[in-house]
CSV table of N, CA, C and O in Angstrom, one decimal:
chain,number,residue,atom,x,y,z
A,1,MET,N,106.7,110.3,115.8
A,1,MET,CA,107.7,110.1,116.7
A,1,MET,C,108.7,111.3,116.6
A,1,MET,O,109.1,111.7,115.5
A,2,LYS,N,109.0,111.9,117.7
A,2,LYS,CA,110.0,113.0,117.7
A,2,LYS,C,111.4,112.5,117.6
A,2,LYS,O,111.7,111.4,118.1
A,3,HIS,N,112.2,113.3,117.1
A,3,HIS,CA,113.6,113.0,117.0
A,3,HIS,C,114.4,113.5,118.2
A,3,HIS,O,114.2,114.7,118.6
A,4,ALA,N,115.2,112.7,118.8
A,4,ALA,CA,116.0,113.1,119.9
A,4,ALA,C,117.4,113.1,119.5
A,4,ALA,O,118.0,112.1,119.0
A,5,ALA,N,118.1,114.2,119.7
A,5,ALA,CA,119.5,114.4,119.3
A,5,ALA,C,120.3,113.5,120.2
A,5,ALA,O,120.1,113.5,121.5
A,6,PRO,N,121.2,112.7,119.7
A,6,PRO,CA,122.1,111.9,120.6
A,6,PRO,C,123.0,112.8,121.4
A,6,PRO,O,123.4,113.8,121.0
A,7,LYS,N,123.2,112.3,122.6
A,7,LYS,CA,124.1,112.9,123.6
A,7,LYS,C,125.4,112.2,123.6
A,7,LYS,O,125.6,111.1,123.0
A,8,GLU,N,126.4,112.8,124.2
A,8,GLU,CA,127.8,112.3,124.3
A,8,GLU,C,127.7,110.8,124.9
A,8,GLU,O,128.4,110.0,124.4
A,9,LYS,N,126.9,110.6,125.9
A,9,LYS,CA,126.8,109.3,126.5
A,9,LYS,C,126.3,108.2,125.5
A,9,LYS,O,126.7,107.1,125.5
A,10,HIS,N,125.5,108.7,124.5
A,10,HIS,CA,125.0,107.7,123.5
A,10,HIS,C,126.1,107.4,122.5
A,10,HIS,O,126.3,106.2,122.1
A,11,PHE,N,126.9,108.4,122.1
A,11,PHE,CA,128.1,108.2,121.3
A,11,PHE,C,129.1,107.2,121.9
A,11,PHE,O,129.6,106.3,121.3
A,12,MET,N,129.3,107.5,123.2
A,12,MET,CA,130.3,106.6,124.0
A,12,MET,C,129.8,105.2,124.0
A,12,MET,O,130.6,104.3,123.8
A,13,LEU,N,128.6,105.0,124.3
A,13,LEU,CA,128.0,103.6,124.4
A,13,LEU,C,128.2,102.9,123.0
A,13,LEU,O,128.6,101.8,122.9
A,14,ARG,N,127.8,103.7,121.9
A,14,ARG,CA,127.9,103.1,120.6
A,14,ARG,C,129.3,102.7,120.3
A,14,ARG,O,129.6,101.6,119.8
A,15,GLN,N,130.3,103.6,120.6
A,15,GLN,CA,131.7,103.3,120.4
A,15,GLN,C,132.2,102.0,121.1
A,15,GLN,O,132.9,101.2,120.6
A,16,GLU,N,131.7,101.9,122.4
A,16,GLU,CA,132.0,100.7,123.2
A,16,GLU,C,131.5,99.4,122.5
A,16,GLU,O,132.2,98.4,122.4
A,17,LEU,N,130.2,99.5,122.0
A,17,LEU,CA,129.6,98.3,121.4
A,17,LEU,C,130.4,98.0,120.1
A,17,LEU,O,130.6,96.8,119.8
A,18,VAL,N,130.7,99.0,119.3
A,18,VAL,CA,131.5,98.8,118.1
A,18,VAL,C,132.8,98.1,118.4
A,18,VAL,O,133.3,97.2,117.7
A,19,SER,N,133.5,98.6,119.5
A,19,SER,CA,134.8,98.0,119.9
A,19,SER,C,134.6,96.5,120.2
A,19,SER,O,135.5,95.7,119.8
A,20,VAL,N,133.6,96.2,120.9
A,20,VAL,CA,133.3,94.8,121.2
A,20,VAL,C,133.2,93.9,119.9
A,20,VAL,O,133.7,92.9,119.8
A,21,LEU,N,132.4,94.5,119.0
A,21,LEU,CA,132.1,93.7,117.8
A,21,LEU,C,133.5,93.6,117.0
A,21,LEU,O,133.7,92.5,116.4
A,22,ARG,N,134.3,94.6,116.9
A,22,ARG,CA,135.5,94.6,116.2
A,22,ARG,C,136.5,93.5,116.8
A,22,ARG,O,137.3,92.9,116.1
A,23,ARG,N,136.4,93.3,118.1
A,23,ARG,CA,137.3,92.3,118.7
A,23,ARG,C,136.9,90.9,118.2
A,23,ARG,O,137.7,90.0,118.3
A,24,HIS,N,135.7,90.7,117.7
A,24,HIS,CA,135.3,89.4,117.2
A,24,HIS,C,135.2,89.3,115.7
A,24,HIS,O,134.8,88.2,115.2
A,25,GLN,N,135.6,90.3,115.0
A,25,GLN,CA,135.5,90.3,113.5
A,25,GLN,C,136.4,89.3,112.9
A,25,GLN,O,136.2,88.9,111.7
A,26,ASP,N,137.4,88.8,113.5
A,26,ASP,CA,138.3,87.8,112.9
A,26,ASP,C,137.8,86.4,113.2
A,26,ASP,O,138.3,85.5,112.5
A,27,THR,N,136.9,86.2,114.1
A,27,THR,CA,136.4,84.9,114.4
A,27,THR,C,134.9,84.7,114.0
A,27,THR,O,134.5,83.5,113.9
A,28,LEU,N,134.2,85.8,113.7
A,28,LEU,CA,132.8,85.7,113.3
A,28,LEU,C,132.7,86.5,112.0
A,28,LEU,O,133.3,87.5,111.8
A,29,CYS,N,131.9,85.9,111.1
A,29,CYS,CA,131.7,86.6,109.8
A,29,CYS,C,130.7,87.8,110.0
A,29,CYS,O,130.0,87.8,111.0
A,30,PRO,N,130.6,88.7,109.1
A,30,PRO,CA,129.7,89.8,109.2
A,30,PRO,C,128.2,89.4,109.5
A,30,PRO,O,127.5,90.0,110.3
A,31,ALA,N,127.8,88.3,108.8
A,31,ALA,CA,126.4,87.8,109.1
A,31,ALA,C,126.2,87.3,110.5
A,31,ALA,O,125.2,87.5,111.1
A,32,GLU,N,127.3,86.7,111.1
A,32,GLU,CA,127.2,86.2,112.5
A,32,GLU,C,127.2,87.4,113.4
A,32,GLU,O,126.4,87.4,114.4
A,33,LEU,N,128.0,88.4,113.2
A,33,LEU,CA,127.9,89.6,114.0
A,33,LEU,C,126.6,90.3,113.9
A,33,LEU,O,126.0,90.7,115.0
A,34,LEU,N,126.0,90.3,112.7
A,34,LEU,CA,124.6,90.9,112.6
A,34,LEU,C,123.6,90.1,113.3
A,34,LEU,O,122.7,90.6,114.0
A,35,ALA,N,123.7,88.8,113.2
A,35,ALA,CA,122.8,87.9,113.9
A,35,ALA,C,122.8,88.0,115.4
A,35,ALA,O,121.8,88.2,116.1
A,36,VAL,N,124.0,88.1,116.0
A,36,VAL,CA,124.2,88.2,117.4
A,36,VAL,C,123.7,89.6,117.9
A,36,VAL,O,123.0,89.7,118.9
A,37,SER,N,124.0,90.6,117.1
A,37,SER,CA,123.6,92.0,117.5
A,37,SER,C,122.1,92.1,117.4
A,37,SER,O,121.4,92.7,118.3
A,38,SER,N,121.5,91.4,116.4
A,38,SER,CA,120.0,91.5,116.3
A,38,SER,C,119.3,90.7,117.4
A,38,SER,O,118.3,91.2,117.9
A,39,GLN,N,119.9,89.6,117.9
A,39,GLN,CA,119.4,88.9,119.0
A,39,GLN,C,119.4,89.8,120.3
A,39,GLN,O,118.5,89.8,121.1
A,40,LEU,N,120.5,90.6,120.4
A,40,LEU,CA,120.6,91.5,121.6
A,40,LEU,C,119.5,92.5,121.5
A,40,LEU,O,118.9,92.9,122.5
A,41,VAL,N,119.3,93.1,120.3
A,41,VAL,CA,118.2,94.1,120.1
A,41,VAL,C,116.9,93.5,120.5
A,41,VAL,O,116.0,94.1,121.2
A,42,GLY,N,116.7,92.2,120.1
A,42,GLY,CA,115.4,91.5,120.4
A,42,GLY,C,115.3,91.4,121.9
A,42,GLY,O,114.2,91.5,122.5
A,43,ASN,N,116.4,91.0,122.6
A,43,ASN,CA,116.3,90.9,124.1
A,43,ASN,C,115.9,92.3,124.7
A,43,ASN,O,115.1,92.3,125.6
A,44,LEU,N,116.5,93.3,124.2
A,44,LEU,CA,116.3,94.7,124.7
A,44,LEU,C,114.8,95.1,124.5
A,44,LEU,O,114.2,95.6,125.4
A,45,ILE,N,114.2,94.7,123.4
A,45,ILE,CA,112.8,95.0,123.1
A,45,ILE,C,111.9,94.2,124.1
A,45,ILE,O,111.0,94.7,124.7
A,46,ALA,N,112.3,92.9,124.2
A,46,ALA,CA,111.5,92.1,125.1
A,46,ALA,C,111.5,92.5,126.6
A,46,ALA,O,110.5,92.3,127.3
A,47,LEU,N,112.5,93.2,127.0
A,47,LEU,CA,112.7,93.6,128.4
A,47,LEU,C,112.1,95.0,128.7
A,47,LEU,O,112.2,95.4,129.8
A,48,GLN,N,111.5,95.6,127.7
A,48,GLN,CA,110.9,96.9,127.9
A,48,GLN,C,109.7,96.8,128.7
A,48,GLN,O,108.9,95.9,128.7
A,49,ASP,N,109.5,97.8,129.5
A,49,ASP,CA,108.2,98.0,130.3
A,49,ASP,C,107.1,98.4,129.4
A,49,ASP,O,107.2,99.6,128.9
A,50,GLU,N,106.2,97.6,129.1
A,50,GLU,CA,105.1,97.9,128.1
A,50,GLU,C,104.2,99.0,128.6
A,50,GLU,O,103.5,99.6,127.8
A,51,THR,N,104.3,99.4,129.9
A,51,THR,CA,103.5,100.5,130.3
A,51,THR,C,104.2,101.8,130.0
A,51,THR,O,103.6,102.9,130.0
A,52,ARG,N,105.5,101.7,129.7
A,52,ARG,CA,106.2,103.0,129.3
A,52,ARG,C,106.6,103.0,127.8
A,52,ARG,O,106.8,104.1,127.3
A,53,LEU,N,106.7,101.8,127.2
A,53,LEU,CA,107.2,101.8,125.8
A,53,LEU,C,106.5,100.5,125.2
A,53,LEU,O,106.9,99.4,125.5
A,54,SER,N,105.6,100.8,124.3
A,54,SER,CA,104.9,99.7,123.6
A,54,SER,C,105.8,99.0,122.7
A,54,SER,O,106.8,99.5,122.2
A,55,PRO,N,105.5,97.7,122.4
A,55,PRO,CA,106.3,97.0,121.4
A,55,PRO,C,106.4,97.7,120.0
A,55,PRO,O,107.4,97.7,119.4
A,56,ASP,N,105.3,98.2,119.6
A,56,ASP,CA,105.2,99.0,118.3
A,56,ASP,C,106.2,100.2,118.4
A,56,ASP,O,106.9,100.4,117.4
A,57,PHE,N,106.2,100.9,119.5
A,57,PHE,CA,107.0,102.1,119.6
A,57,PHE,C,108.5,101.6,119.6
A,57,PHE,O,109.4,102.3,119.1
A,58,ALA,N,108.7,100.5,120.3
A,58,ALA,CA,110.1,100.0,120.4
A,58,ALA,C,110.6,99.7,119.0
A,58,ALA,O,111.8,100.0,118.6
A,59,MET,N,109.8,99.0,118.2
A,59,MET,CA,110.2,98.7,116.9
A,59,MET,C,110.4,99.9,116.0
A,59,MET,O,111.2,99.9,115.1
A,60,GLU,N,109.6,100.9,116.2
A,60,GLU,CA,109.8,102.2,115.5
A,60,GLU,C,111.1,102.8,115.8
A,60,GLU,O,111.8,103.3,114.9
A,61,ILE,N,111.5,102.8,117.1
A,61,ILE,CA,112.8,103.3,117.5
A,61,ILE,C,113.9,102.5,116.8
A,61,ILE,O,114.9,103.0,116.2
A,62,VAL,N,113.8,101.1,116.7
A,62,VAL,CA,114.8,100.3,116.1
A,62,VAL,C,114.8,100.6,114.6
A,62,VAL,O,115.9,100.8,114.0
A,63,LEU,N,113.7,100.7,113.9
A,63,LEU,CA,113.7,101.0,112.5
A,63,LEU,C,114.3,102.3,112.2
A,63,LEU,O,115.1,102.4,111.3
A,64,ARG,N,113.9,103.3,112.9
A,64,ARG,CA,114.5,104.7,112.6
A,64,ARG,C,116.0,104.7,112.8
A,64,ARG,O,116.7,105.4,112.1
A,65,ASN,N,116.5,104.0,113.8
A,65,ASN,CA,117.9,104.0,114.1
A,65,ASN,C,118.7,103.1,113.1
A,65,ASN,O,119.8,103.4,112.8
A,66,ILE,N,118.1,102.1,112.6
A,66,ILE,CA,118.7,101.3,111.5
A,66,ILE,C,118.8,102.2,110.3
A,66,ILE,O,119.9,102.3,109.7
A,67,GLU,N,117.8,102.9,110.0
A,67,GLU,CA,117.9,103.9,108.8
A,67,GLU,C,119.0,104.9,109.0
A,67,GLU,O,119.7,105.2,108.1
A,68,GLU,N,119.0,105.5,110.2
A,68,GLU,CA,120.1,106.5,110.5
A,68,GLU,C,121.5,105.9,110.5
A,68,GLU,O,122.4,106.5,109.9
A,69,GLY,N,121.6,104.6,111.0
A,69,GLY,CA,122.9,104.0,110.9
A,69,GLY,C,123.3,103.7,109.4
A,69,GLY,O,124.5,103.9,109.1
A,70,ASN,N,122.3,103.3,108.6
A,70,ASN,CA,122.6,103.1,107.2
A,70,ASN,C,123.1,104.5,106.5
A,70,ASN,O,124.1,104.5,105.8
A,71,ARG,N,122.4,105.5,106.8
A,71,ARG,CA,122.7,106.9,106.2
A,71,ARG,C,124.1,107.2,106.7
A,71,ARG,O,125.0,107.7,105.9
A,72,ALA,N,124.4,107.1,107.9
A,72,ALA,CA,125.8,107.4,108.5
A,72,ALA,C,126.9,106.6,107.8
A,72,ALA,O,127.9,107.1,107.5
A,73,ALA,N,126.6,105.3,107.7
A,73,ALA,CA,127.6,104.4,107.1
A,73,ALA,C,127.9,104.8,105.6
A,73,ALA,O,129.1,104.8,105.2
A,74,ILE,N,126.8,105.1,104.9
A,74,ILE,CA,127.0,105.4,103.5
A,74,ILE,C,127.8,106.8,103.4
A,74,ILE,O,128.7,106.9,102.5
A,75,ALA,N,127.4,107.7,104.2
A,75,ALA,CA,128.1,109.0,104.2
A,75,ALA,C,129.6,108.8,104.6
A,75,ALA,O,130.5,109.4,104.0
A,76,ASP,N,129.9,107.9,105.5
A,76,ASP,CA,131.3,107.7,105.9
A,76,ASP,C,132.1,107.1,104.7
A,76,ASP,O,133.2,107.4,104.4
A,77,VAL,N,131.5,106.1,104.0
A,77,VAL,CA,132.1,105.5,102.9
A,77,VAL,C,132.4,106.5,101.8
A,77,VAL,O,133.4,106.6,101.2
A,78,LYS,N,131.4,107.3,101.5
A,78,LYS,CA,131.5,108.4,100.5
A,78,LYS,C,132.7,109.3,100.9
A,78,LYS,O,133.4,109.8,100.0
A,79,LEU,N,132.7,109.7,102.1
A,79,LEU,CA,133.8,110.6,102.6
A,79,LEU,C,135.2,109.9,102.5
A,79,LEU,O,136.1,110.6,102.0
A,80,GLN,N,135.3,108.7,102.8
A,80,GLN,CA,136.5,107.9,102.7
A,80,GLN,C,137.0,107.7,101.3
A,80,GLN,O,138.2,107.7,101.0
A,81,THR,N,136.0,107.5,100.4
A,81,THR,CA,136.4,107.3,99.0
A,81,THR,C,136.4,108.5,98.1
A,81,THR,O,136.8,108.5,97.0
A,82,GLY,N,136.0,109.7,98.7
A,82,GLY,CA,135.9,110.9,98.0
A,82,GLY,C,134.8,111.0,96.9
A,82,GLY,O,134.9,111.8,96.0
A,83,THR,N,133.8,110.2,97.1
A,83,THR,CA,132.7,110.2,96.1
A,83,THR,C,131.5,111.0,96.6
A,83,THR,O,130.5,111.0,96.0
A,84,GLY,N,131.6,111.6,97.8
A,84,GLY,CA,130.4,112.3,98.3
A,84,GLY,C,130.7,113.7,98.4
A,84,GLY,O,130.1,114.7,98.5
């Protein structure tokens, strides 16, 4: 799978999604936010056109982006705490 560099529109969408999640952080616990977000990802996978994107490829996209999100979060924490 080739790596596609994110564009500004991708960053903007991510920020909007994060903003929505933050609005609910006082009424939903982190596990609930994760569960709802995961269901949305499942919906997006189910709605893919299998002639253009196979379920296996969709899952590969999800897995690689989860890994990238984890790397970015850890780097942010290290930067904020001065341990990185």
